[in-house]
Short mmCIF file of C-alpha atoms in Angstrom, two decimals:
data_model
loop_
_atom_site.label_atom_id
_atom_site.label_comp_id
_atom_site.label_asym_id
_atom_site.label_seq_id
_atom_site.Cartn_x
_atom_site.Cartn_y
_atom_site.Cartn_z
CA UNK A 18 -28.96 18.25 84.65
CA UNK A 19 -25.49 17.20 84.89
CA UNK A 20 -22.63 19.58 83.73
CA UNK A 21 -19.09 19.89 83.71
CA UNK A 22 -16.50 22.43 83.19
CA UNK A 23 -12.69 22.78 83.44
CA UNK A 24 -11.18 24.79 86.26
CA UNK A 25 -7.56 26.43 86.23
CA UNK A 26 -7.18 22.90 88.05
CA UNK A 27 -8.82 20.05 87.35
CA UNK A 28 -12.54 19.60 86.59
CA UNK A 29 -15.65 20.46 88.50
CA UNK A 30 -18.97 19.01 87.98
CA UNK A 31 -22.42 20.53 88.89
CA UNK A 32 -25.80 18.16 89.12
CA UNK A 33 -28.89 20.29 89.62
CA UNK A 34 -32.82 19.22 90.00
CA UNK A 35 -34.65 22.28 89.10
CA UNK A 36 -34.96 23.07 93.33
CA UNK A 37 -31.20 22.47 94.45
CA UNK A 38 -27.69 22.59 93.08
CA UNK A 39 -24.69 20.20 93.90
CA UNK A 40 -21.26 20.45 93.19
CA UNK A 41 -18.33 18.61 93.18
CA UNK A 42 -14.51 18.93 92.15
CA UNK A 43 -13.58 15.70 89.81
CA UNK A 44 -9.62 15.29 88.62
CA UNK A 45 -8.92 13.99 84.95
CA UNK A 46 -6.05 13.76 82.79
CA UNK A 47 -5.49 15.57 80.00
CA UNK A 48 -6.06 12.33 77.70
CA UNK A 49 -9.12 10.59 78.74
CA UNK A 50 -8.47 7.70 76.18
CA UNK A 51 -5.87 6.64 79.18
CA UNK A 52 -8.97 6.07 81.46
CA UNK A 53 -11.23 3.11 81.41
CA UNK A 54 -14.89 3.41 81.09
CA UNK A 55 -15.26 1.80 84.53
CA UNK A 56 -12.93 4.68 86.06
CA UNK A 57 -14.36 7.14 83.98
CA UNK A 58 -17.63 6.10 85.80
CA UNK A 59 -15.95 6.21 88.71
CA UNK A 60 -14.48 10.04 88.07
CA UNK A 61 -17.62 11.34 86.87
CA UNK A 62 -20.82 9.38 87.55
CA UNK A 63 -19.77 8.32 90.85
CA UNK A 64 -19.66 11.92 92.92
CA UNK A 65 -23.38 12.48 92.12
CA UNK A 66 -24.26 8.61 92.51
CA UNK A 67 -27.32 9.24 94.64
CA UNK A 68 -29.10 12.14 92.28
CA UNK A 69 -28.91 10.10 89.11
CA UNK A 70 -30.56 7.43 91.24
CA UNK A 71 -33.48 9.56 92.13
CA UNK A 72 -33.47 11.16 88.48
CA UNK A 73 -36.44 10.08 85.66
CA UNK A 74 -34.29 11.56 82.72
CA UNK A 75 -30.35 12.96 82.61
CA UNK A 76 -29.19 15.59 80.44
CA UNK A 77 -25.66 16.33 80.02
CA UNK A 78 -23.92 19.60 79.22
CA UNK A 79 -20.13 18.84 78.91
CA UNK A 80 -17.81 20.98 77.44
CA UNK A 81 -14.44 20.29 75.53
CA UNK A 82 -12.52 16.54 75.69
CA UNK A 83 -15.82 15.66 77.50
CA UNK A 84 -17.76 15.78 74.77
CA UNK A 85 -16.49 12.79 73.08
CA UNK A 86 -17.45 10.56 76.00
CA UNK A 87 -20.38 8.30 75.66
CA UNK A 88 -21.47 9.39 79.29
CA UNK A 89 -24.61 6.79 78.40
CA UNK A 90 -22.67 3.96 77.54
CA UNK A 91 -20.73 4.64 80.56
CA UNK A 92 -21.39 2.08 83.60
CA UNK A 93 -23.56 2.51 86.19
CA UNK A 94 -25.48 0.39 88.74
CA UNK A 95 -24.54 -3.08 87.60
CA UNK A 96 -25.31 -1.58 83.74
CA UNK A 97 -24.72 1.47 81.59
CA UNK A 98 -26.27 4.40 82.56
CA UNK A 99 -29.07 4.40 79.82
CA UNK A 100 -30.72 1.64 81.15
CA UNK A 101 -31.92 3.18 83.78
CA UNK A 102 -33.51 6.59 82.95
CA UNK A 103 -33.22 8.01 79.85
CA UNK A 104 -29.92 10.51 79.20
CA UNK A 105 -30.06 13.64 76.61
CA UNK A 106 -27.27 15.76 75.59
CA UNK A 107 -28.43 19.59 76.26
CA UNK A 108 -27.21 22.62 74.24
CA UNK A 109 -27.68 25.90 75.36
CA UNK A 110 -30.28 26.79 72.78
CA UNK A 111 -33.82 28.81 72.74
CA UNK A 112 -36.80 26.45 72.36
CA UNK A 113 -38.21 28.68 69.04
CA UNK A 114 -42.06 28.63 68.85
CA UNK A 115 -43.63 27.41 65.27
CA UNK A 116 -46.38 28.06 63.77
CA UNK A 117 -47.29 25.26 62.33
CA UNK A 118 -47.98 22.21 65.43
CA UNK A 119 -46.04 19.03 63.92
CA UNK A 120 -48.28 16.50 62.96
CA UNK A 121 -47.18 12.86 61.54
CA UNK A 122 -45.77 13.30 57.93
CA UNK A 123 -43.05 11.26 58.00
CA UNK A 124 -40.05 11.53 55.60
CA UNK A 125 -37.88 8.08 54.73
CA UNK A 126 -35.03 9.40 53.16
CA UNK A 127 -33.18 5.75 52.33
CA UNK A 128 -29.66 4.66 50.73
CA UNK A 129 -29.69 7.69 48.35
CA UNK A 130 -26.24 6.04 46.98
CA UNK A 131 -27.51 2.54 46.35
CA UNK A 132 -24.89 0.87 48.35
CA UNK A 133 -26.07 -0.01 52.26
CA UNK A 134 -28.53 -2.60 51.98
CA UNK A 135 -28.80 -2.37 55.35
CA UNK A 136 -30.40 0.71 54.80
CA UNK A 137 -33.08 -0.77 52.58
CA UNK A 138 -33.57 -3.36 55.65
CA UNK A 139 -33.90 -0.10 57.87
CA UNK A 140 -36.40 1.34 55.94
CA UNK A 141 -38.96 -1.67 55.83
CA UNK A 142 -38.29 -1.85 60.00
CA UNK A 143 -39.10 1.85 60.51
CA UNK A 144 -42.06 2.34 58.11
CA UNK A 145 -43.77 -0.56 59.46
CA UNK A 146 -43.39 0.62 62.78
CA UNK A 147 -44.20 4.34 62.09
CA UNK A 148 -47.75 2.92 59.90
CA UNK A 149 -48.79 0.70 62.82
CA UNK A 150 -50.96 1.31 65.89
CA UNK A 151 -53.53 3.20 67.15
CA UNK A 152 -52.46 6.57 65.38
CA UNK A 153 -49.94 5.56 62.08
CA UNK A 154 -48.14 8.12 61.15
CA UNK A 155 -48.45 9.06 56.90
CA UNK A 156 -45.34 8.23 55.58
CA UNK A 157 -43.53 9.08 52.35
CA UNK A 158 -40.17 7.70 50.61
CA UNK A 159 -37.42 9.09 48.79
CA UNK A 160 -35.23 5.86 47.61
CA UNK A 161 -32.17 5.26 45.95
CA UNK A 162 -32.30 7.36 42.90
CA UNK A 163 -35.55 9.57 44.14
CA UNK A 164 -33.56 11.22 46.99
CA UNK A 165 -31.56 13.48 45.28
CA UNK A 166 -30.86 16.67 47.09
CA UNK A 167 -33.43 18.95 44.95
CA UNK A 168 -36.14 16.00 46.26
CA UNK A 169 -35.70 16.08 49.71
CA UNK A 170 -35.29 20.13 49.95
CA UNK A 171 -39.04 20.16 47.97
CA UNK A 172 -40.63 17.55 50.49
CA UNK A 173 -38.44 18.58 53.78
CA UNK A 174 -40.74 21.68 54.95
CA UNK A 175 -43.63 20.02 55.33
CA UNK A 176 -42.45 16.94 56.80
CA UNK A 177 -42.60 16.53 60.97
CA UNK A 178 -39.86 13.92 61.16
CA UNK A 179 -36.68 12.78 58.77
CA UNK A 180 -35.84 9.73 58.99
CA UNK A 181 -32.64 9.85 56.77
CA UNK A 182 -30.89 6.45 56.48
CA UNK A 183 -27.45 7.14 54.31
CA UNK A 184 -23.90 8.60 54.33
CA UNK A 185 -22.95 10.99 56.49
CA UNK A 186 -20.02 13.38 56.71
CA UNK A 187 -17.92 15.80 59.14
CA UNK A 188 -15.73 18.01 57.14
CA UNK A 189 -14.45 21.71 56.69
CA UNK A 190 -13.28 24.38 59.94
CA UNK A 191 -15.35 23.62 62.71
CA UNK A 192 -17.74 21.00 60.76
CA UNK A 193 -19.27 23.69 58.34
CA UNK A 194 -18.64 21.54 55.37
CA UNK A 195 -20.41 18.48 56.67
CA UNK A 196 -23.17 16.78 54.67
CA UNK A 197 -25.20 14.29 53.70
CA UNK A 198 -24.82 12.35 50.68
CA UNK A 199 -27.73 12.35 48.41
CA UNK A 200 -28.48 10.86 44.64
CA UNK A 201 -27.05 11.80 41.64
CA UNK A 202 -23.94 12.61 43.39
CA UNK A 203 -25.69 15.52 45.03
CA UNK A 204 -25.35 16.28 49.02
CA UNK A 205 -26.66 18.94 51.30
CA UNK A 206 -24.46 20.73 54.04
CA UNK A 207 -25.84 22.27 57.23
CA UNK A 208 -25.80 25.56 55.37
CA UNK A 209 -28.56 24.20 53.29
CA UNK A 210 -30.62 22.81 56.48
CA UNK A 211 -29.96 26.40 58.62
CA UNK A 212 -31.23 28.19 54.88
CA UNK A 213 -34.91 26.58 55.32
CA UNK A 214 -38.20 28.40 56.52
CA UNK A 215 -39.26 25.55 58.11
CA UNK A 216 -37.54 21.95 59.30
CA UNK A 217 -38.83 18.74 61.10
CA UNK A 218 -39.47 18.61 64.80
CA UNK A 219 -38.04 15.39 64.94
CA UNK A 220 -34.78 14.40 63.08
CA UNK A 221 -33.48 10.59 62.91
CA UNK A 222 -29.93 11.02 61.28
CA UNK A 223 -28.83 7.20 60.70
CA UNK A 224 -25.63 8.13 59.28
CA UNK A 225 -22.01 8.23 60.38
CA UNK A 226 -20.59 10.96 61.74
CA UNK A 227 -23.61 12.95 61.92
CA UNK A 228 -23.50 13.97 65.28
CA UNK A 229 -19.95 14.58 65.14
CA UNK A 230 -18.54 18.35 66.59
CA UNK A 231 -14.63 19.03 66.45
CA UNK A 232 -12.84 19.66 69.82
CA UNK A 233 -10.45 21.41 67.61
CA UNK A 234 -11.69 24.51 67.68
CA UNK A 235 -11.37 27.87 70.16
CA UNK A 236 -15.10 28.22 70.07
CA UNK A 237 -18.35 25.24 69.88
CA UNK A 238 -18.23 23.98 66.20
CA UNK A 239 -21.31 22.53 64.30
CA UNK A 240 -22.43 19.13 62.88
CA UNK A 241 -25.36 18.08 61.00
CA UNK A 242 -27.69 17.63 63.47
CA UNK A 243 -26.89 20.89 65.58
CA UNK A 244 -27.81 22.70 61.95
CA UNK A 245 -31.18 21.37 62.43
CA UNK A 246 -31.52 22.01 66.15
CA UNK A 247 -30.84 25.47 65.56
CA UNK A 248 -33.13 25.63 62.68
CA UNK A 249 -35.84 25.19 65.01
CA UNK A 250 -35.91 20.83 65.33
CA UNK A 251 -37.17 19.72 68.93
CA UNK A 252 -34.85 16.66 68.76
CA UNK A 253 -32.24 15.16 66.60
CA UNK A 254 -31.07 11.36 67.23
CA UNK A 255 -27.40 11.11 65.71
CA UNK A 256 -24.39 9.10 65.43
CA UNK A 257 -21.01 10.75 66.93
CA UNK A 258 -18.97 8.54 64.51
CA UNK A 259 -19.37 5.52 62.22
CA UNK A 260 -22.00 3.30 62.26
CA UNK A 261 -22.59 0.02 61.47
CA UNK A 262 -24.95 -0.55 58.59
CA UNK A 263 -26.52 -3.73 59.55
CA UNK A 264 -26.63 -2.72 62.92
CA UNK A 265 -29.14 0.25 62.08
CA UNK A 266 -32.23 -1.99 61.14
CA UNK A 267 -33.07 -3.38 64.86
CA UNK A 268 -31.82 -0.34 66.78
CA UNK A 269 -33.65 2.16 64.54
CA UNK A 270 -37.05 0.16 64.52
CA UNK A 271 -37.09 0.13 68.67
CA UNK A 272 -35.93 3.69 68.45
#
């Protein structure tokens, strides 16, 4: 784990193993966009250099301008810092027990709006890798006109991942308005994912904005995919601002 928090002064940064815990005091100015990512590396990768080494996995736990940098984009040993183990953003959430074990229902929730092709495109990548190998997973599709909101909240419970390939927005006090564009010219907010009984252990929000939380705010606001985490998903893969739509396909399908 690798965590940071402000001090009166300055920064201080805190890198822990599960036997030992480091720290170290980092200074940064009070606009980041005025640092590179190469010195931003340097500020905050660079004091704990030899545990990320060692590391199999990173998960970061920043807290206010921090969490707007792409810590695994950042780099780090001749690349970014992804390349090398994989990195995880932590919230400070209770892992809730389910009764029901996921299994491998997947849900393709694509271009509910009829206007990303590259969505369509996304779709063909991901279903053909989810129906392949040694144990293909069952998959079902809500497309174009299908996925209205009333569609997806009917087939959502008993699906163990959402793949949802559409629009995406971050709206309202704190994000509480967010939502995801459906058919018809329906959506659903994150008050409509935190309402369900049951959601999927694994979410795939291919959206923009998705992951998106306001800095804005005296106390941690909410995006769409922190509704489903604390609704009970294991994991949520989202976007932190816009995304390219024909960029999705390829990155999705190796995903």
């Amino acid at each position: 784990d690798l965590a940071y928090h402000p001090l009166p002064e300055g920064w201080v940064g805190f890198v822990a193993d599960g036997k030992t815990v480091a720290m170290r005091r980092i200074e940064l100015p009070a606009d980041l966009r005025t640092l590179s990512a190469e010195e931003l590396s340097r500020r905050l990768l660079q004091p704990f250099r030899g545990e990320i080494e060692r590391a199999k996995r990173l998960r970061i736990l920043a807290s206010g301008p921090l969490e707007a940098v792409d810590f695994h984009a950042l780099p780090f040993g001749g690349d970014v810092l992804l390349a090398g183990r994989p990195v995880v953003y932590g919230l400070d959430l209770p892992v809730l027990a389910s009764t029901k074990p996921p299994g491998r229902h997947a849900l393709l929730v694509t271009d509910p709006r009829e206007d990303l092709p590259g969505a369509l495109a996304e779709n063909r990548a991901v279903r053909g890798r989810l129906e392949a190998g040694s144990h293909p997973w069952n998959t079902e599709e809500l497309k174009n006109d299908q996925a209205s909101a009333a569609a997806v909240l009917d087939r959502l419970p008993e699906a163990d991942l959402l793949h949802y390939a559409g629009h995406g927005t971050f709206s309202g006090l704190g994000g509480w308005d967010s939502s995801l564009r459906l058919a018809q010219g329906t959506s659903l907010t994150l008050g409509d994912f935190l309402a369900l009984d049951r959601v999927p252990a694994w979410v795939v929000l291919s959206a923009c904005n998705a992951g998106q939380t306001s800095t804005e705010t005296p106390v941690q606001s909410l995006g769409l995919a922190h509704a489903f985490l604390l609704a009970g998903s294991r994991s949520v893969v989202a976007s932190t601002r816009l995304a390219n739509d024909r960029q999705m396909p390829e990155f999705f399908a190796e995903l």
